[in-house]
JSON list of C-alpha atoms in Angstrom, two decimals:
[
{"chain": "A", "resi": 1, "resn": "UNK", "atom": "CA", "xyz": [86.92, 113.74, 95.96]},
{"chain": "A", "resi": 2, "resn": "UNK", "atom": "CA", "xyz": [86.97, 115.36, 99.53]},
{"chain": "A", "resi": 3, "resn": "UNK", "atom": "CA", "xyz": [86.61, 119.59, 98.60]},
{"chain": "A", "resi": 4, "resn": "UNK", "atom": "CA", "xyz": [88.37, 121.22, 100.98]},
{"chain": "A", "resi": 5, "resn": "UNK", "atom": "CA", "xyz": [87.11, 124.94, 99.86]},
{"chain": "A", "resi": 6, "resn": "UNK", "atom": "CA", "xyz": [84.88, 125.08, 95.86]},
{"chain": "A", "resi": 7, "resn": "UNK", "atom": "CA", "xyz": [86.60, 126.64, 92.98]},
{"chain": "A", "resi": 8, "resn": "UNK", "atom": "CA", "xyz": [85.13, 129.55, 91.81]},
{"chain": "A", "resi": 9, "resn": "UNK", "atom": "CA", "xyz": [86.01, 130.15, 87.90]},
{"chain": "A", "resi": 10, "resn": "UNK", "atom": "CA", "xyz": [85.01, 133.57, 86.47]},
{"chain": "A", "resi": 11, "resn": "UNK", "atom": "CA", "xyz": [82.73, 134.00, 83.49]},
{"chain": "A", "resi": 12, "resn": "UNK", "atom": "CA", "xyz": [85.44, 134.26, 80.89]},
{"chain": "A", "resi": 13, "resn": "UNK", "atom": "CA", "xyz": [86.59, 130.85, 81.93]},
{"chain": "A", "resi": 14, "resn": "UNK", "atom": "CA", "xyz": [86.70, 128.44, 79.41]},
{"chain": "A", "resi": 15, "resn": "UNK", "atom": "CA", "xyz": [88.64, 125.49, 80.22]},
{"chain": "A", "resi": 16, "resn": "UNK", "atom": "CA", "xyz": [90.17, 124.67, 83.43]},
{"chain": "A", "resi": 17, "resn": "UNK", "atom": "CA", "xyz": [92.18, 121.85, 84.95]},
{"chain": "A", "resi": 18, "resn": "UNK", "atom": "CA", "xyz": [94.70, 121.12, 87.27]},
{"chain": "A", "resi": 19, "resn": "UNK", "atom": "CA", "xyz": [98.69, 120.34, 85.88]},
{"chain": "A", "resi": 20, "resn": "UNK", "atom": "CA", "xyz": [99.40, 116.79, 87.31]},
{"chain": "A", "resi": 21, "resn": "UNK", "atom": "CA", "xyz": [102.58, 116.11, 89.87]},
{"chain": "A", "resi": 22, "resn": "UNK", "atom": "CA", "xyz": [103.67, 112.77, 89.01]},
{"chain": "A", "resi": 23, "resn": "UNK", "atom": "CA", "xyz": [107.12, 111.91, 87.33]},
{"chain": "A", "resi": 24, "resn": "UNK", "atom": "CA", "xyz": [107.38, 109.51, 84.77]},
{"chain": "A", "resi": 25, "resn": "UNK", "atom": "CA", "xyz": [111.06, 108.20, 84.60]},
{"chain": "A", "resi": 26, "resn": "UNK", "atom": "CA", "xyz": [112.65, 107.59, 80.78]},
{"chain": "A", "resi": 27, "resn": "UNK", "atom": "CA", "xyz": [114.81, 104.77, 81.81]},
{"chain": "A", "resi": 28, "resn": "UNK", "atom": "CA", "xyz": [115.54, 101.12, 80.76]},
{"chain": "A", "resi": 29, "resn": "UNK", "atom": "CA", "xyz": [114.04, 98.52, 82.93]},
{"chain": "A", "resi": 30, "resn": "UNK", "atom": "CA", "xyz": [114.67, 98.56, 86.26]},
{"chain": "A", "resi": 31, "resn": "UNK", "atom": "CA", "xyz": [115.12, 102.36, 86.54]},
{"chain": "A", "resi": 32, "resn": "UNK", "atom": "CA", "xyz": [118.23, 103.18, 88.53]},
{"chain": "A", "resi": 33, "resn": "UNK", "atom": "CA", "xyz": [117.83, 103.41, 92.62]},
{"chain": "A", "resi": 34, "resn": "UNK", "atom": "CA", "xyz": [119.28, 106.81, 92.96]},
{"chain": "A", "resi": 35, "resn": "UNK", "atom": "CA", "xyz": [116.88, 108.29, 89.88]},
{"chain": "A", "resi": 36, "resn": "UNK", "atom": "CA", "xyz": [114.17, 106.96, 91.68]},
{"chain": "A", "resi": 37, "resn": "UNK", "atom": "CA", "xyz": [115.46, 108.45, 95.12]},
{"chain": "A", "resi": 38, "resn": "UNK", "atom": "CA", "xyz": [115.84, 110.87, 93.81]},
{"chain": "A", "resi": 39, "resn": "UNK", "atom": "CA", "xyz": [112.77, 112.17, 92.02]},
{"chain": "A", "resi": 40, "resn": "UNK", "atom": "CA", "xyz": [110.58, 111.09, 95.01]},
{"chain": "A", "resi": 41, "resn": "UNK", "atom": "CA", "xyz": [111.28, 113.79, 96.94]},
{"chain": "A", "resi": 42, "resn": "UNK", "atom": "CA", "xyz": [110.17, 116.32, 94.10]},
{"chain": "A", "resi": 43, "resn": "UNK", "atom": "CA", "xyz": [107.24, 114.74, 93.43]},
{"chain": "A", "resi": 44, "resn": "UNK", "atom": "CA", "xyz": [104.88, 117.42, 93.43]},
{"chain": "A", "resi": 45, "resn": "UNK", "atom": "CA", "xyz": [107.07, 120.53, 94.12]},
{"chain": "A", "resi": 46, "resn": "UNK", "atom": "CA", "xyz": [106.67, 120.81, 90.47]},
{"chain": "A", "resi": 47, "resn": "UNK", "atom": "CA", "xyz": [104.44, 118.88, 87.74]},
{"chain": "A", "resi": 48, "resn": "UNK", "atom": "CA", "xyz": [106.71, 116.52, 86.03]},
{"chain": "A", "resi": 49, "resn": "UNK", "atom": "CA", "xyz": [106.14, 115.19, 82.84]},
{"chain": "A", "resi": 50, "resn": "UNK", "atom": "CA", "xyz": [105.63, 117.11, 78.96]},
{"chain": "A", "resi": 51, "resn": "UNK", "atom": "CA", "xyz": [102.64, 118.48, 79.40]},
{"chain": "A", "resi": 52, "resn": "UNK", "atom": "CA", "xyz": [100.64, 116.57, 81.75]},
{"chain": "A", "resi": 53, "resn": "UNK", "atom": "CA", "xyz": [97.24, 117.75, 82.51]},
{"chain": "A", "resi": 54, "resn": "UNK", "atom": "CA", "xyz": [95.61, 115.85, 85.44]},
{"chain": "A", "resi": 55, "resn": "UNK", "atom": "CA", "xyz": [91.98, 115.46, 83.93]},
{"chain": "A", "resi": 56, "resn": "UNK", "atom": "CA", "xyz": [89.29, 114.41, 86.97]},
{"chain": "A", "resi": 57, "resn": "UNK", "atom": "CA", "xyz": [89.14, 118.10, 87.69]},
{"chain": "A", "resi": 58, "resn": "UNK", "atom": "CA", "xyz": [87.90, 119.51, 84.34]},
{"chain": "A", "resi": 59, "resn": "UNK", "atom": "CA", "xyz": [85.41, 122.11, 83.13]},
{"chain": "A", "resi": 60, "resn": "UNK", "atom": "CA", "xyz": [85.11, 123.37, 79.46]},
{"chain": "A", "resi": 61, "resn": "UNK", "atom": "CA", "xyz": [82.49, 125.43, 77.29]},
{"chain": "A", "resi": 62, "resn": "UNK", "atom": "CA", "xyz": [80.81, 123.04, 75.26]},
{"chain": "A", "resi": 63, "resn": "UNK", "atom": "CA", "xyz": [82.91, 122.32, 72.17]},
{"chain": "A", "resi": 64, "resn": "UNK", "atom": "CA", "xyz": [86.14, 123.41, 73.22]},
{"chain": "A", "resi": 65, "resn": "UNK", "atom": "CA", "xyz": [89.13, 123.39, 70.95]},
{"chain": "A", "resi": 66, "resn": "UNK", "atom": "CA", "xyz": [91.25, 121.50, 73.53]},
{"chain": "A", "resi": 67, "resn": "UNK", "atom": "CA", "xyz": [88.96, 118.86, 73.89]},
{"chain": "A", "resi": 68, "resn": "UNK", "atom": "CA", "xyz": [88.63, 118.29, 70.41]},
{"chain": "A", "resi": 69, "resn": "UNK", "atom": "CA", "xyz": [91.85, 118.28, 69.85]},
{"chain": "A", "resi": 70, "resn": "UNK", "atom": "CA", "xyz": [92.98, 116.04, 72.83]},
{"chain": "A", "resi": 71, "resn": "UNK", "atom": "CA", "xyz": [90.09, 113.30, 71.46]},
{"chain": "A", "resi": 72, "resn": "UNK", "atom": "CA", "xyz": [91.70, 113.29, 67.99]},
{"chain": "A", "resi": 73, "resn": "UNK", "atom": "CA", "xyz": [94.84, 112.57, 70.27]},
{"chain": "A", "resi": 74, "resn": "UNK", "atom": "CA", "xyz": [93.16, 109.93, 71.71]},
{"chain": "A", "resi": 75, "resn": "UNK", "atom": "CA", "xyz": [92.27, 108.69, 68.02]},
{"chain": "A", "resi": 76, "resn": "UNK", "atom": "CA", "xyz": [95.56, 108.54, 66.96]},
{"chain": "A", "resi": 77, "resn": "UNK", "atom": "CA", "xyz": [96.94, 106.98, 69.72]},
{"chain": "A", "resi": 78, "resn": "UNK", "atom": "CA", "xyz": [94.58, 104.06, 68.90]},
{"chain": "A", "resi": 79, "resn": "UNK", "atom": "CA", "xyz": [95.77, 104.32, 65.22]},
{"chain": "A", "resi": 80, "resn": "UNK", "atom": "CA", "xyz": [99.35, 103.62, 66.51]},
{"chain": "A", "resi": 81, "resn": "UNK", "atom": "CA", "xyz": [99.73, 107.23, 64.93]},
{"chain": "A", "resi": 82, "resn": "UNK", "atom": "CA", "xyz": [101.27, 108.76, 68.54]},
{"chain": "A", "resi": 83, "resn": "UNK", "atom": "CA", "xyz": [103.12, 107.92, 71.14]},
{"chain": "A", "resi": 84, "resn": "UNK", "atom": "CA", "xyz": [102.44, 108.97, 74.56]},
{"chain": "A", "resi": 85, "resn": "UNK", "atom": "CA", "xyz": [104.36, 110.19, 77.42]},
{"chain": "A", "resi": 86, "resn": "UNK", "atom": "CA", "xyz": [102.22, 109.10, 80.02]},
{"chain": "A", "resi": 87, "resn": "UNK", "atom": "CA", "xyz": [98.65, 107.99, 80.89]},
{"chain": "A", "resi": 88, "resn": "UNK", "atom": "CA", "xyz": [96.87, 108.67, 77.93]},
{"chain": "A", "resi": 89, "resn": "UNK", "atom": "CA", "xyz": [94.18, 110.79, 79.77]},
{"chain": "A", "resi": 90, "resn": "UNK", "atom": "CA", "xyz": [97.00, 113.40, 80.86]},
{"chain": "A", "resi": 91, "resn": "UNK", "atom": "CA", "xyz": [98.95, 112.85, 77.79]},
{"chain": "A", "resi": 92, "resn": "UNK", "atom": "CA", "xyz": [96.62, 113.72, 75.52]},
{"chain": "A", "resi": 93, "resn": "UNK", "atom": "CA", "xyz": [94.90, 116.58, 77.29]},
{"chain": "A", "resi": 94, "resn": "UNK", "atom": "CA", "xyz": [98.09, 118.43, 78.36]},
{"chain": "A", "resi": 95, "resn": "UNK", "atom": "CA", "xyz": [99.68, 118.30, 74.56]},
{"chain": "A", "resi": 96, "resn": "UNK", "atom": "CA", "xyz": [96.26, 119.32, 73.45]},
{"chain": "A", "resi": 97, "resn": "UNK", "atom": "CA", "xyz": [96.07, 122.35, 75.45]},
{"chain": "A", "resi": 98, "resn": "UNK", "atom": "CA", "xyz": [99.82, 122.99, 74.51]},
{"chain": "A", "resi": 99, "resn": "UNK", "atom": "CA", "xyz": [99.15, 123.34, 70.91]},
{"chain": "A", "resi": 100, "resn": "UNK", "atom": "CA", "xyz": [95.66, 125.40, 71.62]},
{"chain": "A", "resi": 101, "resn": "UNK", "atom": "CA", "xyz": [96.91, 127.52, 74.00]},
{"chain": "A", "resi": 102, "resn": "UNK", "atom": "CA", "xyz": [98.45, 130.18, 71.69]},
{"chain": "A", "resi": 103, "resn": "UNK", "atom": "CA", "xyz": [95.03, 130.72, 69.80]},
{"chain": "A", "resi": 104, "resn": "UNK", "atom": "CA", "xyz": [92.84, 131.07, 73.04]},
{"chain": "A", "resi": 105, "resn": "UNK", "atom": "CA", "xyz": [91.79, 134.10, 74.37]},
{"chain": "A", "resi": 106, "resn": "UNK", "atom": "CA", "xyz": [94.05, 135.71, 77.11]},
{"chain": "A", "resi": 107, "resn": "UNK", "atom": "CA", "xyz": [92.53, 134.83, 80.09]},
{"chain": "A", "resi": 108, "resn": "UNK", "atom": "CA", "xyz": [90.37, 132.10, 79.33]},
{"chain": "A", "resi": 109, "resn": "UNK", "atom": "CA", "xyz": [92.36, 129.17, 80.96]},
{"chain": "A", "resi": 110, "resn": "UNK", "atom": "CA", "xyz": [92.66, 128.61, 84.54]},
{"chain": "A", "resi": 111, "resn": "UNK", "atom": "CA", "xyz": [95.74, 125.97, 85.65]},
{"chain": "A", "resi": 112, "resn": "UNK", "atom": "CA", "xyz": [95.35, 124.63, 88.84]},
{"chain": "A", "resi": 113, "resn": "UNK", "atom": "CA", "xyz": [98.18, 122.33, 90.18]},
{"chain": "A", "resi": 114, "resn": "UNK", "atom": "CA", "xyz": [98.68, 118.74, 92.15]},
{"chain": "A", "resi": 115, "resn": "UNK", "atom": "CA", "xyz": [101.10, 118.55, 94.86]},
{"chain": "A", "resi": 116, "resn": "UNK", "atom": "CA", "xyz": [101.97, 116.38, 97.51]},
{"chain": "A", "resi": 117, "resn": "UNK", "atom": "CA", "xyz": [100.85, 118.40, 100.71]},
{"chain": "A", "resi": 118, "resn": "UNK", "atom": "CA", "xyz": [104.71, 117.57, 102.48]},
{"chain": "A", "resi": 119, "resn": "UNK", "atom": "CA", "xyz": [106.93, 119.15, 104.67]},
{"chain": "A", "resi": 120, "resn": "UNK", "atom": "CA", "xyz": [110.01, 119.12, 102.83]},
{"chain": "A", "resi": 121, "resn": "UNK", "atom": "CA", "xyz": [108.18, 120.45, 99.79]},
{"chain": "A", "resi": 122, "resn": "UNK", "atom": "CA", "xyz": [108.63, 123.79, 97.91]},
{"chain": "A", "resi": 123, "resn": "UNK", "atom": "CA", "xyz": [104.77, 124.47, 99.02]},
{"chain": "A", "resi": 124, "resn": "UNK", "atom": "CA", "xyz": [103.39, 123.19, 101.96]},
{"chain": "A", "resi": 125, "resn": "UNK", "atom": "CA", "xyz": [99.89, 124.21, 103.89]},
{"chain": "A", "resi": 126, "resn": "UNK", "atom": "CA", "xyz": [100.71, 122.58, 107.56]},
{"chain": "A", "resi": 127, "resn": "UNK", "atom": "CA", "xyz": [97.00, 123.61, 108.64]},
{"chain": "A", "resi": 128, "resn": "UNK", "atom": "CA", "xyz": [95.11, 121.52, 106.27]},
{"chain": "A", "resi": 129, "resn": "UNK", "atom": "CA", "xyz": [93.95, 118.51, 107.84]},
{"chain": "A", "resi": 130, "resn": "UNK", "atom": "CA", "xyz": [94.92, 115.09, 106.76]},
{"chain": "A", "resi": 131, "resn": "UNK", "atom": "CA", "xyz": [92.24, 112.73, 105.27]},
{"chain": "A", "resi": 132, "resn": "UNK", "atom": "CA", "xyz": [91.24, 109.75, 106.68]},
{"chain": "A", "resi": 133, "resn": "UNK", "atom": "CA", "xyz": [93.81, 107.42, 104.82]},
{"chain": "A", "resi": 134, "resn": "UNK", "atom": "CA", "xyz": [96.92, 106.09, 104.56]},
{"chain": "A", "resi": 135, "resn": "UNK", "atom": "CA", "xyz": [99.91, 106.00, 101.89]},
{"chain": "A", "resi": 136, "resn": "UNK", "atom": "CA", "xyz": [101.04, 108.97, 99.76]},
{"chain": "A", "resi": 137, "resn": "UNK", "atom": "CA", "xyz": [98.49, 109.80, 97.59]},
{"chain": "A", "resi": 138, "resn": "UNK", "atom": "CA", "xyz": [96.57, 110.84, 100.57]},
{"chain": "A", "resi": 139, "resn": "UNK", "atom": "CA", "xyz": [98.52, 113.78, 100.84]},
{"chain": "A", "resi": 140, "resn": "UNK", "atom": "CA", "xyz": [98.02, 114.64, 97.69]},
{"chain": "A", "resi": 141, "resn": "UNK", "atom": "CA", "xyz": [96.22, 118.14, 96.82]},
{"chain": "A", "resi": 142, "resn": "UNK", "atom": "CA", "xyz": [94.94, 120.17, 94.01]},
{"chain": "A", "resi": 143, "resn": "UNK", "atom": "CA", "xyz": [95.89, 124.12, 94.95]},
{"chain": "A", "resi": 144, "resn": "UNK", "atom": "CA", "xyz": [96.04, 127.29, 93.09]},
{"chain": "A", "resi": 145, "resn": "UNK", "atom": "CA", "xyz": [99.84, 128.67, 93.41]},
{"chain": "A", "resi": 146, "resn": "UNK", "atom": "CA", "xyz": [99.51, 132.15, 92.75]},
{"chain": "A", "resi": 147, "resn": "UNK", "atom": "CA", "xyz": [96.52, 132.78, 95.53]},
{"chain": "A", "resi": 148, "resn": "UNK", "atom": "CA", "xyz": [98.12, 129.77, 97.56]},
{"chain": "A", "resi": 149, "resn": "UNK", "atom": "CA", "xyz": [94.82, 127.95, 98.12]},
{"chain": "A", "resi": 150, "resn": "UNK", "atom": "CA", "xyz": [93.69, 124.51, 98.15]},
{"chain": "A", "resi": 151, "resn": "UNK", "atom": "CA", "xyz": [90.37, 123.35, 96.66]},
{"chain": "A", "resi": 152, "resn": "UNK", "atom": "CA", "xyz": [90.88, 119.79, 97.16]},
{"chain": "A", "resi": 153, "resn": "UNK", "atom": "CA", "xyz": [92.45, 116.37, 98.05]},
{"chain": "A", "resi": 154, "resn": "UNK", "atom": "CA", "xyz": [92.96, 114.74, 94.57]},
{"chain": "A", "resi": 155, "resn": "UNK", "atom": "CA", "xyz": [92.89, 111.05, 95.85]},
{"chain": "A", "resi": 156, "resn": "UNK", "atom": "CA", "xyz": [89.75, 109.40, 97.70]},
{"chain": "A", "resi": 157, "resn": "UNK", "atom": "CA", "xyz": [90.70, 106.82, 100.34]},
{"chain": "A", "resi": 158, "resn": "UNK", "atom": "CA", "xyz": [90.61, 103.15, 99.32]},
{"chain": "A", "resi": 159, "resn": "UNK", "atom": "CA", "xyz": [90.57, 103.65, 95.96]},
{"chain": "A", "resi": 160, "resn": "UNK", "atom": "CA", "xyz": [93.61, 102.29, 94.94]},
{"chain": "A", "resi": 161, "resn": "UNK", "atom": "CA", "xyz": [97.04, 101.69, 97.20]},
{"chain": "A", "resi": 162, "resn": "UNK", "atom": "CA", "xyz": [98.18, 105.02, 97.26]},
{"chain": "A", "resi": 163, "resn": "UNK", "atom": "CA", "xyz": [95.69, 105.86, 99.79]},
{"chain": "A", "resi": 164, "resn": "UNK", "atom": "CA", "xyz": [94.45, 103.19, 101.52]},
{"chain": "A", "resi": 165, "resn": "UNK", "atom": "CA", "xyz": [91.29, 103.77, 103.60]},
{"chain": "A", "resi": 166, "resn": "UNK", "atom": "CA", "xyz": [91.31, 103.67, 107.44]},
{"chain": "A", "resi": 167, "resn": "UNK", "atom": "CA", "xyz": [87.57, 104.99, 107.38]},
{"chain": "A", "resi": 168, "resn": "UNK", "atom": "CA", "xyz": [86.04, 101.86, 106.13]},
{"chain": "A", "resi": 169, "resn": "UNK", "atom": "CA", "xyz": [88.78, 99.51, 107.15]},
{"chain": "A", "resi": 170, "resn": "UNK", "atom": "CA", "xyz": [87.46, 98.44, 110.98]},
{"chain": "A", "resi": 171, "resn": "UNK", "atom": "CA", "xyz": [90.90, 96.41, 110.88]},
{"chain": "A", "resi": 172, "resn": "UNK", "atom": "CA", "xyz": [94.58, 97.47, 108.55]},
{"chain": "A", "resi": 173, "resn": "UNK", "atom": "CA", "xyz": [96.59, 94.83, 108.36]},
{"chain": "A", "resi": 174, "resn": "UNK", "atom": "CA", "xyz": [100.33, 95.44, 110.39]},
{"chain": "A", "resi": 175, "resn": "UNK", "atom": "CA", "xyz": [101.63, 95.03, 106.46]},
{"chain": "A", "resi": 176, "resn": "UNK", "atom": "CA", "xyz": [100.11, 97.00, 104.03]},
{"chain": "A", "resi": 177, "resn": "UNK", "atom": "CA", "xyz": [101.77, 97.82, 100.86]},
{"chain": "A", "resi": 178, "resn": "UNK", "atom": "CA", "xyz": [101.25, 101.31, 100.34]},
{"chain": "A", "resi": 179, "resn": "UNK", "atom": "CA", "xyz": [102.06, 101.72, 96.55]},
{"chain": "A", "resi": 180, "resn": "UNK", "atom": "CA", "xyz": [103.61, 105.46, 96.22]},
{"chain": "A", "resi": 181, "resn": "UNK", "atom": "CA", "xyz": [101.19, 108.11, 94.59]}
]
């Protein structure tokens, strides 16, 4: 992941992640073209999803209730005993810290939040350079809304088709399918 400035968490810290921006549509196969239209241009202006917590930026105390709780989640997902509303990662983490959340200690949880770094979105920073990819996951950054800072880009080029690599790539093919991110 390319760090565009470190996070800093204070000692009191004791779990921190970022909320994730993706939107996961509740419709019958194929979803609707105007839902879909639709939602893409608020992908991340706002996380979407119950209580999605986007889990390759993560740092806990060791033995953390949220943890614990989210891999009993994972556990009974296995056991056909949940159903999830997303990728069982975010799923599980963000319903986790849900139902911990009231019995932490004020203060102890730093959110961070996923949005796609856009013009036409409800937060945009138009000085942060661009990486060295293509597709919309590129564009794609972890940021701190209340001190309106970004820490990093939450997609590395090439590794999947949101954001496909023009660093590597000598040649891009004139048709790339650039899956959206």
């Amino acid at each position: 992941i390319r760090v565009h400035e470190p996070v800093a968490l204070s000692p009191n810290t004791t779990f921190a992640s970022s909320r994730e921006a993706v939107v996961y549509l509740n419709c019958k196969d194929p979803c609707p073209r105007t839902s879909l239209e639709k939602y893409k241009f608020k992908i991340g202006a706002h996380p979407y999803g119950k209580n999605n917590l986007f889990q390759a930026f993560l740092a806990t105390s060791p033995g953390h209730p949220v943890l614990k709780l989210a891999f009993r989640k994972m556990l009974d997902y296995y056991e056909r005993r949940l159903d999830l509303h997303g990728g069982l990662g975010v799923s599980t983490l963000g319903d986790a810290l849900a139902e911990t959340m009231p019995s932490l200690k004020s203060g102890s949880v730093r959110l961070l939040e996923e949005i796609k770094n856009e013009p036409h979105m409800t937060v945009y920073y138009p000085d942060l350079p661009e990486q060295e990819g293509i597709g919309t996951g590129c564009r794609k950054v972890v940021h701190d809304p209340a001190q309106k800072k970004v820490y990093f880009y939450s997609r590395i080029p090439g590794v999947d088709k949101s954001c496909v690599s023009t660093k590597f790539n000598s040649t891009i093919p004139d048709k790339v399918v650039v899956l959206p991110g």
